mmCIF file of C-alpha atoms in Angstrom:
data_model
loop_
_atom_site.group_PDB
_atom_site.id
_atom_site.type_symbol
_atom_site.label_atom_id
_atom_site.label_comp_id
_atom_site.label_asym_id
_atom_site.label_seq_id
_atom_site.Cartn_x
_atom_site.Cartn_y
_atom_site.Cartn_z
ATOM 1 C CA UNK A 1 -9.304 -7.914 15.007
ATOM 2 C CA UNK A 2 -6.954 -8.277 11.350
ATOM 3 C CA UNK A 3 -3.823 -8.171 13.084
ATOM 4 C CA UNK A 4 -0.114 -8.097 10.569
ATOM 5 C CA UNK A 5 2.947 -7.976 12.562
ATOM 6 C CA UNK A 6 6.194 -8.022 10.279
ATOM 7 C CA UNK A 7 9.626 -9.022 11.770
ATOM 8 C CA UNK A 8 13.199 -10.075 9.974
ATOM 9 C CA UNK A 9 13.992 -6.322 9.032
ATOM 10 C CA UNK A 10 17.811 -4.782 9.874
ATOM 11 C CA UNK A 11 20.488 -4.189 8.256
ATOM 12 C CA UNK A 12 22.390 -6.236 5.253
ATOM 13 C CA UNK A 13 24.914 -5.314 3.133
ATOM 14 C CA UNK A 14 24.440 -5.398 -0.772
ATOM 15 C CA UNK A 15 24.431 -8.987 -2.326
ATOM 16 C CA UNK A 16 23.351 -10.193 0.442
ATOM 17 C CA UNK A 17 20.005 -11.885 1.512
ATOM 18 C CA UNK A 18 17.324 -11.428 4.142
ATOM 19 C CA UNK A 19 13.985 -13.052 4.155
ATOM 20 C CA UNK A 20 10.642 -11.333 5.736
ATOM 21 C CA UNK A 21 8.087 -13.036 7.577
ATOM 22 C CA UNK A 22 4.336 -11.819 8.283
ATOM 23 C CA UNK A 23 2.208 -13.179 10.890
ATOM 24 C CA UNK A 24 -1.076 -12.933 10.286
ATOM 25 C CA UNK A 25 -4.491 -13.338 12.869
ATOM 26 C CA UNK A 26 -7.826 -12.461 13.191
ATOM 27 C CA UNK A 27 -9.000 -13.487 9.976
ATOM 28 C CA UNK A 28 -9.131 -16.486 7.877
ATOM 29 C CA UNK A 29 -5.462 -15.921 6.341
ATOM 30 C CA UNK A 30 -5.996 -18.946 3.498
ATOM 31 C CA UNK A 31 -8.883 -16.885 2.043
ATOM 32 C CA UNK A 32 -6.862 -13.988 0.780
ATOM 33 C CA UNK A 33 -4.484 -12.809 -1.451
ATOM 34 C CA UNK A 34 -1.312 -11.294 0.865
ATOM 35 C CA UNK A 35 1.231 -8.681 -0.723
ATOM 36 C CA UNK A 36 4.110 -6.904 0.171
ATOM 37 C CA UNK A 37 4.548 -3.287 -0.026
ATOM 38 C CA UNK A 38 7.094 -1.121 0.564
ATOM 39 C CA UNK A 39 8.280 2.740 1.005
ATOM 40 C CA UNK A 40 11.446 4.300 0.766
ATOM 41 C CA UNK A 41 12.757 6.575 3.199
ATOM 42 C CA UNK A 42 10.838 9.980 2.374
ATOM 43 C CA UNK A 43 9.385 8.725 -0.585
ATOM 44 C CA UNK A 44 5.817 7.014 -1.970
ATOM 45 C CA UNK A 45 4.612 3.181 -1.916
ATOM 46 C CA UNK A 46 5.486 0.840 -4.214
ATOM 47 C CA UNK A 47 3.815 -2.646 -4.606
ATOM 48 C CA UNK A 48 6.551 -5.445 -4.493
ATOM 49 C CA UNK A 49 4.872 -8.372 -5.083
ATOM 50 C CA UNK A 50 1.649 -10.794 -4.662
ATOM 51 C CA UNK A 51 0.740 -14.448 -3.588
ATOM 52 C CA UNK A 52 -2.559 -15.697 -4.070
ATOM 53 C CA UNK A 53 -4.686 -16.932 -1.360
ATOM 54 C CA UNK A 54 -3.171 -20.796 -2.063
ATOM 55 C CA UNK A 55 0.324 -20.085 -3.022
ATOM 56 C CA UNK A 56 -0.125 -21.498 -6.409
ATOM 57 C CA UNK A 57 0.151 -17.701 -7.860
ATOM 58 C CA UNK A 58 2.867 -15.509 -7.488
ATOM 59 C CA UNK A 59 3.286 -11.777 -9.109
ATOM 60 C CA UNK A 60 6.226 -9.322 -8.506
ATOM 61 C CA UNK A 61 7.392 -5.720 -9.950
ATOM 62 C CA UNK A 62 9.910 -5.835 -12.470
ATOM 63 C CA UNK A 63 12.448 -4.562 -10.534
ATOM 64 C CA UNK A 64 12.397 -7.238 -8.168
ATOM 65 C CA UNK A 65 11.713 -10.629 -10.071
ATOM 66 C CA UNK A 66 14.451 -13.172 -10.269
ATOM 67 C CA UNK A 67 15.934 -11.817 -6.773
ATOM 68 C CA UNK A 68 12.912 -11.688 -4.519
ATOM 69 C CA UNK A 69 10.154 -14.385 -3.807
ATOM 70 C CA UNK A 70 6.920 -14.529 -1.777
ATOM 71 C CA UNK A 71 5.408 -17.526 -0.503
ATOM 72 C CA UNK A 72 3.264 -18.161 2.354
ATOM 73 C CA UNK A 73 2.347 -21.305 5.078
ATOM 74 C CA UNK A 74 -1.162 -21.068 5.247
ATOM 75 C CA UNK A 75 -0.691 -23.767 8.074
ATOM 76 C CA UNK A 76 1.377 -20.755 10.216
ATOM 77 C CA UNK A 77 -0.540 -17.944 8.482
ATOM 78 C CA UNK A 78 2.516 -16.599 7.844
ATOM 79 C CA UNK A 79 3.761 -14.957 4.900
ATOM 80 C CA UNK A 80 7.587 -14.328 3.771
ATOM 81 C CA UNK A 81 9.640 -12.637 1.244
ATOM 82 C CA UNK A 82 13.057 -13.689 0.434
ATOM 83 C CA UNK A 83 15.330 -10.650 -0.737
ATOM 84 C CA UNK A 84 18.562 -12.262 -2.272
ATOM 85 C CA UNK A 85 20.903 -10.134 -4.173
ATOM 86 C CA UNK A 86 20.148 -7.210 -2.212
ATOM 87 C CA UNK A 87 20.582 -3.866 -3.805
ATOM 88 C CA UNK A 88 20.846 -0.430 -2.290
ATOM 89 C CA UNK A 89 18.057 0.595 -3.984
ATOM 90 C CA UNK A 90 15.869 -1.820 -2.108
ATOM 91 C CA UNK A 91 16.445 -0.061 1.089
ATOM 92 C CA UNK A 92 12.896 0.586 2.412
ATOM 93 C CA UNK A 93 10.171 0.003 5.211
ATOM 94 C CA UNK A 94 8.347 -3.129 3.770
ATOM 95 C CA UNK A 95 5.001 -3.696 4.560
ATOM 96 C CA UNK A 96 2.839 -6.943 4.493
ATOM 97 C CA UNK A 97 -0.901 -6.170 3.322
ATOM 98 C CA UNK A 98 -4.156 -8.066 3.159
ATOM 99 C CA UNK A 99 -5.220 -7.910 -0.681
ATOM 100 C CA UNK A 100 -8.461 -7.484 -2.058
ATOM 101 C CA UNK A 101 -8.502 -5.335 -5.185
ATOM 102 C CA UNK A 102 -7.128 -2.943 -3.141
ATOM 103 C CA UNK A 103 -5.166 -3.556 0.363
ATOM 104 C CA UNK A 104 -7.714 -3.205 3.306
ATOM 105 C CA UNK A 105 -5.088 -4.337 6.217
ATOM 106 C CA UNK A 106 -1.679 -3.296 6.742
ATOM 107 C CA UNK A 107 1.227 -4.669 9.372
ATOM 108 C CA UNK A 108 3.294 -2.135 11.291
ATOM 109 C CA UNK A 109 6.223 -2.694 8.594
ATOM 110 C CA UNK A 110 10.175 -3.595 8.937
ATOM 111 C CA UNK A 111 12.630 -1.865 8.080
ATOM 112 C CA UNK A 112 15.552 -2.862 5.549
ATOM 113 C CA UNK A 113 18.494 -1.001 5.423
ATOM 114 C CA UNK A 114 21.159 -2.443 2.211
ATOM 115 C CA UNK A 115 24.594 -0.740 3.201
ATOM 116 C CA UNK A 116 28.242 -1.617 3.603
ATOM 117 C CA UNK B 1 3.051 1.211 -15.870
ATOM 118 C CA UNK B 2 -0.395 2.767 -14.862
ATOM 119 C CA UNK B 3 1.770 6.263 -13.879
ATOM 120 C CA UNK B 4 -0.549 8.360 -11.345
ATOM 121 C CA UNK B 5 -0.352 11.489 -10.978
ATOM 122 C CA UNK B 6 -1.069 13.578 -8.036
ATOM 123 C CA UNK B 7 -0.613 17.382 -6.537
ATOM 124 C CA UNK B 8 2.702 17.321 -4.060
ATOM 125 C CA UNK B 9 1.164 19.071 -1.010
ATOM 126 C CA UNK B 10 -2.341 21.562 0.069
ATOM 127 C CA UNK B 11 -2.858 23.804 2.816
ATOM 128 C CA UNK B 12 -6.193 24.183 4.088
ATOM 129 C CA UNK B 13 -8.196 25.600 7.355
ATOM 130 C CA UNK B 14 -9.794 23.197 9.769
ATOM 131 C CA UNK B 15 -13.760 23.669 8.508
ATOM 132 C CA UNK B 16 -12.666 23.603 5.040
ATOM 133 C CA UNK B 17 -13.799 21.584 1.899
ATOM 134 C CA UNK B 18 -10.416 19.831 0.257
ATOM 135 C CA UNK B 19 -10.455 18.065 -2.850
ATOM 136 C CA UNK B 20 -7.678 16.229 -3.818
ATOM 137 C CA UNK B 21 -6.761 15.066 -7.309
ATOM 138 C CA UNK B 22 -5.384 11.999 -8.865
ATOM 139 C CA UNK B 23 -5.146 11.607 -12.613
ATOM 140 C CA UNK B 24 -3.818 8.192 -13.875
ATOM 141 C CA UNK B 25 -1.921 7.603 -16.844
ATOM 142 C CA UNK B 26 -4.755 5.186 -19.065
ATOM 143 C CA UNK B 27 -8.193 4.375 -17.787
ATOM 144 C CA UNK B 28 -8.536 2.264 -14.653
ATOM 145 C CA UNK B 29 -12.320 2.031 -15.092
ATOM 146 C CA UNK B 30 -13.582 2.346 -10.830
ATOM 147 C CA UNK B 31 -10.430 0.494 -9.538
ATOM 148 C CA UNK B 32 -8.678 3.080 -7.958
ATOM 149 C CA UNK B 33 -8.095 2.966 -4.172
ATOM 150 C CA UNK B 34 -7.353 5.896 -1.797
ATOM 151 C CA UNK B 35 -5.248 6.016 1.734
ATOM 152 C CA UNK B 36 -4.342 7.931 4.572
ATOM 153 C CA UNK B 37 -0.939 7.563 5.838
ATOM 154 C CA UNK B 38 0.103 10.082 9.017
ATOM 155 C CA UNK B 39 3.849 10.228 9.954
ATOM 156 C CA UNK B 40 5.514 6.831 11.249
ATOM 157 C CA UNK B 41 2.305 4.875 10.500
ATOM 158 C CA UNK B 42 1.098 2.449 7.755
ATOM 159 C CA UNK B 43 -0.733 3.225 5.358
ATOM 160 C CA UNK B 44 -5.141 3.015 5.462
ATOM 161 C CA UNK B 45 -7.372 2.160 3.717
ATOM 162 C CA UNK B 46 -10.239 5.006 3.465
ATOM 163 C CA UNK B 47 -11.620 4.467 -0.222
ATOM 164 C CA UNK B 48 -12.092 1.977 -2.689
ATOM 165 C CA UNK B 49 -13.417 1.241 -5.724
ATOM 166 C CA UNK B 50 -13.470 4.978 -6.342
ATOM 167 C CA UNK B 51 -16.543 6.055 -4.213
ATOM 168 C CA UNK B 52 -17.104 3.011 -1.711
ATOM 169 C CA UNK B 53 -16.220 4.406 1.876
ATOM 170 C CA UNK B 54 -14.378 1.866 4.363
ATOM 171 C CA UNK B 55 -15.664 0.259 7.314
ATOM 172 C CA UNK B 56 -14.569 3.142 10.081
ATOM 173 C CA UNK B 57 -13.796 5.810 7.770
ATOM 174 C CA UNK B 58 -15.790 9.226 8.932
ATOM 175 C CA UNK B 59 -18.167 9.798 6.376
ATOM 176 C CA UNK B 60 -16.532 13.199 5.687
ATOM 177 C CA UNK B 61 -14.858 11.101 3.357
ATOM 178 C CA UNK B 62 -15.619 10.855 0.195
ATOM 179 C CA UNK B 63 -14.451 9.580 -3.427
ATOM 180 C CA UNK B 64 -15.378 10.355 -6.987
ATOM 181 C CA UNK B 65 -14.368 9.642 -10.585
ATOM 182 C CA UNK B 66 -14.331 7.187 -13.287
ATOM 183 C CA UNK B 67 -11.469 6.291 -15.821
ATOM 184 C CA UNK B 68 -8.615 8.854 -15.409
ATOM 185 C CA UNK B 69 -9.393 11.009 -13.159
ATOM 186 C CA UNK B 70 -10.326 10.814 -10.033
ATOM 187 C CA UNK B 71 -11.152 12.695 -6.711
ATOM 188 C CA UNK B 72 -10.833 12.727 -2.680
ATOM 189 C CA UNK B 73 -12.545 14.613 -0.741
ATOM 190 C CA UNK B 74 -12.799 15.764 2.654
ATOM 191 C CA UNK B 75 -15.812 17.856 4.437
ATOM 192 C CA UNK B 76 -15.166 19.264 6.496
ATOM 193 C CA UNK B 77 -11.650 18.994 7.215
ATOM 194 C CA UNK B 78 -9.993 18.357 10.774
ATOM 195 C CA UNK B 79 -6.763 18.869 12.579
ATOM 196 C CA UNK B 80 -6.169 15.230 12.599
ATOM 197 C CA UNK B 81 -6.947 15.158 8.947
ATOM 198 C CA UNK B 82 -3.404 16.515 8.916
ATOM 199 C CA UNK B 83 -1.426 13.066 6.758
ATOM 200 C CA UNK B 84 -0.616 12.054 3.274
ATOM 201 C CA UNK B 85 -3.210 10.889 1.245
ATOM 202 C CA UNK B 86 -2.245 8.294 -1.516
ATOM 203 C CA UNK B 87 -4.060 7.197 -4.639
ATOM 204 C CA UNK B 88 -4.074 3.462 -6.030
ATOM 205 C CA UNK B 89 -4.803 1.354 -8.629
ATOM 206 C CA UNK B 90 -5.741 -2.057 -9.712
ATOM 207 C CA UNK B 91 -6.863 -1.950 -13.177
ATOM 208 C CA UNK B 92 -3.029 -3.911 -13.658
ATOM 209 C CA UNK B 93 -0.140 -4.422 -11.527
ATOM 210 C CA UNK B 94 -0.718 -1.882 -8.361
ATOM 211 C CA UNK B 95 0.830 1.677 -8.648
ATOM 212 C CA UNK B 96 0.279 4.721 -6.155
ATOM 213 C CA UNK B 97 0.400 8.289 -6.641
ATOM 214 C CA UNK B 98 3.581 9.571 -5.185
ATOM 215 C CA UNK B 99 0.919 11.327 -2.422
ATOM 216 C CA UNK B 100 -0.337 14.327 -1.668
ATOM 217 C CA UNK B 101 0.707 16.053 1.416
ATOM 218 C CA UNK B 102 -2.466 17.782 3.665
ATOM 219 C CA UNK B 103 -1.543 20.423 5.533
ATOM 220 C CA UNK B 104 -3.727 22.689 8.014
ATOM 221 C CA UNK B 105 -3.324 25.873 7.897
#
Protein backbone atom coordinates (compact mmCIF):
# COMPACT_ATOMS: atom_id res chain seq x y z
CA UNK A 1 0.00 0.00 0.00
CA UNK A 2 1.45 3.87 -1.39
CA UNK A 3 1.63 5.24 1.91
CA UNK A 4 2.71 9.58 2.24
CA UNK A 5 2.82 10.75 5.70
CA UNK A 6 3.88 14.57 5.93
CA UNK A 7 5.23 16.03 9.26
CA UNK A 8 7.25 19.54 10.10
CA UNK A 9 3.94 21.68 9.76
CA UNK A 10 3.03 24.48 12.76
CA UNK A 11 3.25 27.64 13.14
CA UNK A 12 6.13 30.34 12.02
CA UNK A 13 6.10 33.76 11.91
CA UNK A 14 6.79 35.70 8.56
CA UNK A 15 10.53 35.69 7.42
CA UNK A 16 10.99 32.90 8.95
CA UNK A 17 11.80 29.28 7.75
CA UNK A 18 10.38 25.80 8.13
CA UNK A 19 11.31 22.83 6.10
CA UNK A 20 8.74 19.80 5.22
CA UNK A 21 9.57 16.31 5.12
CA UNK A 22 7.56 13.36 3.31
CA UNK A 23 8.00 9.83 4.06
CA UNK A 24 7.25 7.76 1.54
CA UNK A 25 6.53 3.52 1.45
CA UNK A 26 5.00 1.02 -0.39
CA UNK A 27 6.34 1.78 -3.62
CA UNK A 28 9.59 2.15 -5.27
CA UNK A 29 10.01 6.00 -4.21
CA UNK A 30 13.34 6.50 -6.69
CA UNK A 31 11.07 5.71 -9.67
CA UNK A 32 8.88 8.75 -9.48
CA UNK A 33 8.59 12.19 -9.77
CA UNK A 34 7.31 13.62 -6.02
CA UNK A 35 5.56 17.18 -5.75
CA UNK A 36 4.23 19.29 -3.30
CA UNK A 37 0.85 20.68 -3.27
CA UNK A 38 -0.86 22.83 -1.28
CA UNK A 39 -4.44 24.47 -0.29
CA UNK A 40 -5.31 27.43 1.46
CA UNK A 41 -7.69 27.57 4.12
CA UNK A 42 -11.20 27.48 2.20
CA UNK A 43 -9.73 27.81 -0.99
CA UNK A 44 -8.50 25.48 -4.25
CA UNK A 45 -5.04 23.54 -4.87
CA UNK A 46 -2.20 24.96 -6.07
CA UNK A 47 0.92 23.02 -7.33
CA UNK A 48 4.12 24.31 -5.47
CA UNK A 49 6.73 22.62 -6.91
CA UNK A 50 8.39 19.29 -8.52
CA UNK A 51 11.55 17.01 -8.16
CA UNK A 52 12.22 14.47 -10.56
CA UNK A 53 12.52 10.92 -9.73
CA UNK A 54 16.66 11.48 -9.24
CA UNK A 55 16.81 14.89 -7.84
CA UNK A 56 18.70 16.20 -10.74
CA UNK A 57 15.34 18.26 -11.79
CA UNK A 58 13.67 20.68 -9.87
CA UNK A 59 10.44 22.93 -10.96
CA UNK A 60 8.52 25.44 -8.72
CA UNK A 61 5.52 28.13 -9.21
CA UNK A 62 6.56 31.51 -9.62
CA UNK A 63 5.47 32.62 -6.56
CA UNK A 64 7.62 30.47 -4.67
CA UNK A 65 11.10 30.21 -6.51
CA UNK A 66 14.11 31.75 -4.90
CA UNK A 67 12.45 31.14 -1.27
CA UNK A 68 11.35 27.54 -1.39
CA UNK A 69 13.31 24.32 -2.48
CA UNK A 70 12.47 20.61 -2.90
CA UNK A 71 14.85 17.92 -2.77
CA UNK A 72 14.54 14.43 -1.85
CA UNK A 73 16.91 11.29 -0.21
CA UNK A 74 15.99 8.59 -2.27
CA UNK A 75 18.18 6.56 0.30
CA UNK A 76 15.28 7.64 3.20
CA UNK A 77 12.51 7.94 0.58
CA UNK A 78 11.91 10.99 1.95
CA UNK A 79 11.09 14.12 0.38
CA UNK A 80 11.40 17.87 1.86
CA UNK A 81 10.62 21.37 1.11
CA UNK A 82 12.42 24.18 2.63
CA UNK A 83 10.13 27.39 3.05
CA UNK A 84 12.57 30.34 3.90
CA UNK A 85 11.30 33.81 3.81
CA UNK A 86 7.98 32.83 4.81
CA UNK A 87 5.12 34.97 3.75
CA UNK A 88 1.59 35.16 5.02
CA UNK A 89 0.37 34.32 1.94
CA UNK A 90 1.95 30.91 2.10
CA UNK A 91 -0.21 29.90 4.92
CA UNK A 92 -1.74 26.58 3.73
CA UNK A 93 -2.20 22.69 4.25
CA UNK A 94 0.74 21.35 2.06
CA UNK A 95 0.51 18.19 0.61
CA UNK A 96 3.25 15.74 -0.71
CA UNK A 97 2.01 13.80 -3.97
CA UNK A 98 3.25 10.93 -6.07
CA UNK A 99 3.59 12.45 -9.75
CA UNK A 100 2.81 10.92 -12.85
CA UNK A 101 1.29 13.31 -15.37
CA UNK A 102 -1.13 13.75 -12.98
CA UNK A 103 -0.79 13.00 -9.00
CA UNK A 104 -2.14 9.40 -8.29
CA UNK A 105 -1.08 9.37 -4.35
CA UNK A 106 -1.53 11.92 -1.84
CA UNK A 107 -0.13 12.20 2.06
CA UNK A 108 -2.53 13.29 4.78
CA UNK A 109 -0.95 16.98 4.50
CA UNK A 110 0.60 19.54 7.25
CA UNK A 111 -0.45 22.37 8.07
CA UNK A 112 1.52 25.84 7.92
CA UNK A 113 0.31 28.63 9.61
CA UNK A 114 2.78 32.20 8.79
CA UNK A 115 1.61 34.66 11.66
CA UNK A 116 3.07 36.97 14.26
CA UNK B 1 -0.92 30.15 -16.71
CA UNK B 2 -3.26 27.34 -18.10
CA UNK B 3 -6.40 29.30 -16.07
CA UNK B 4 -9.32 26.58 -15.58
CA UNK B 5 -12.37 27.32 -15.25
CA UNK B 6 -15.05 25.57 -13.44
CA UNK B 7 -18.91 26.01 -12.07
CA UNK B 8 -18.67 27.04 -8.07
CA UNK B 9 -21.19 24.51 -6.68
CA UNK B 10 -24.46 21.85 -8.07
CA UNK B 11 -27.21 20.40 -6.30
CA UNK B 12 -28.44 17.21 -7.38
CA UNK B 13 -30.77 14.10 -6.11
CA UNK B 14 -29.19 10.83 -5.15
CA UNK B 15 -30.16 8.69 -8.61
CA UNK B 16 -29.27 11.57 -10.65
CA UNK B 17 -26.97 12.05 -13.76
CA UNK B 18 -24.34 15.15 -12.90
CA UNK B 19 -22.09 16.51 -15.32
CA UNK B 20 -19.62 18.72 -14.31
CA UNK B 21 -17.69 21.19 -16.44
CA UNK B 22 -14.19 22.37 -16.73
CA UNK B 23 -13.10 24.68 -19.51
CA UNK B 24 -9.32 25.56 -19.59
CA UNK B 25 -7.86 28.61 -20.72
CA UNK B 26 -5.66 27.15 -24.16
CA UNK B 27 -5.76 23.57 -25.28
CA UNK B 28 -4.35 20.89 -22.99
CA UNK B 29 -4.76 18.22 -25.68
CA UNK B 30 -6.07 14.80 -23.13
CA UNK B 31 -3.92 15.95 -20.12
CA UNK B 32 -6.37 17.01 -17.85
CA UNK B 33 -6.83 15.17 -14.53
CA UNK B 34 -9.94 15.08 -12.27
CA UNK B 35 -10.30 14.61 -8.20
CA UNK B 36 -12.48 14.10 -5.46
CA UNK B 37 -11.71 15.84 -2.35
CA UNK B 38 -14.52 15.39 0.73
CA UNK B 39 -14.12 17.72 3.79
CA UNK B 40 -10.76 17.33 5.92
CA UNK B 41 -9.34 14.83 3.38
CA UNK B 42 -6.73 14.92 0.54
CA UNK B 43 -7.40 15.15 -2.49
CA UNK B 44 -8.05 11.69 -5.15
CA UNK B 45 -7.33 10.81 -7.88
CA UNK B 46 -10.58 9.52 -9.93
CA UNK B 47 -9.65 10.53 -13.66
CA UNK B 48 -6.90 10.99 -15.83
CA UNK B 49 -5.89 11.60 -19.01
CA UNK B 50 -9.40 12.90 -19.61
CA UNK B 51 -11.40 9.57 -19.88
CA UNK B 52 -9.02 6.87 -18.20
CA UNK B 53 -10.84 5.76 -14.88
CA UNK B 54 -8.49 5.02 -11.72
CA UNK B 55 -7.71 1.87 -10.17
CA UNK B 56 -10.78 1.80 -7.39
CA UNK B 57 -12.80 4.46 -8.79
CA UNK B 58 -16.68 3.14 -9.20
CA UNK B 59 -17.22 3.00 -12.69
CA UNK B 60 -20.07 5.54 -12.30
CA UNK B 61 -17.31 7.66 -13.03
CA UNK B 62 -16.65 8.90 -15.97
CA UNK B 63 -14.55 11.61 -18.05
CA UNK B 64 -14.83 13.23 -21.43
CA UNK B 65 -13.31 15.95 -23.61
CA UNK B 66 -10.45 16.95 -25.64
CA UNK B 67 -8.58 20.40 -25.82
CA UNK B 68 -10.59 22.99 -23.79
CA UNK B 69 -13.22 21.62 -22.56
CA UNK B 70 -13.77 19.00 -20.69
CA UNK B 71 -16.34 16.88 -18.65
CA UNK B 72 -17.04 14.73 -15.29
CA UNK B 73 -19.53 12.77 -14.88
CA UNK B 74 -21.30 10.85 -12.41
CA UNK B 75 -24.21 8.04 -12.94
CA UNK B 76 -25.82 7.67 -10.96
CA UNK B 77 -25.02 9.85 -8.20
CA UNK B 78 -24.73 8.82 -4.37
CA UNK B 79 -24.94 10.34 -0.96
CA UNK B 80 -21.32 9.83 -0.49
CA UNK B 81 -20.74 11.39 -3.83
CA UNK B 82 -21.37 14.46 -1.69
CA UNK B 83 -17.28 16.35 -2.06
CA UNK B 84 -15.53 18.78 -4.26
CA UNK B 85 -14.53 17.71 -7.44
CA UNK B 86 -11.34 19.42 -8.94
CA UNK B 87 -10.07 19.61 -12.48
CA UNK B 88 -6.21 19.46 -13.49
CA UNK B 89 -3.85 19.91 -15.93
CA UNK B 90 -0.54 18.95 -17.28
CA UNK B 91 -0.23 20.19 -20.69
CA UNK B 92 2.47 22.88 -18.64
CA UNK B 93 3.13 23.68 -15.16
CA UNK B 94 0.00 22.01 -13.10
CA UNK B 95 -3.09 24.28 -12.45
CA UNK B 96 -6.58 23.17 -10.91
CA UNK B 97 -9.92 24.48 -11.31
CA UNK B 98 -10.82 26.36 -8.22
CA UNK B 99 -13.51 23.15 -7.75
CA UNK B 100 -16.78 22.52 -8.01
CA UNK B 101 -18.80 21.93 -4.99
CA UNK B 102 -21.48 18.63 -5.25
CA UNK B 103 -24.19 18.90 -3.27
CA UNK B 104 -27.23 16.35 -2.74
CA UNK B 105 -30.21 17.56 -2.66
Amino acid sequence: EVQLVESGGGLVQPGRSMKLSCAASGFTFNNYDMAWVCQAPKKGLEWVATISYDGSSTYYRDSVKGRFTISRDNAKSTLYLQMDSLRSEDTATYYCARQEDYFDYWGQGVMVTVSS
Amino acid sequence: DTVLTQSPALAVSPGERVTISCRASESVSTRMHWYQQKPGQQPKLLIYGASNLESGVPARFSGSGSGTDFTLTIDPVEANDTATYFCQQSWNDPTFGAGTKLELK
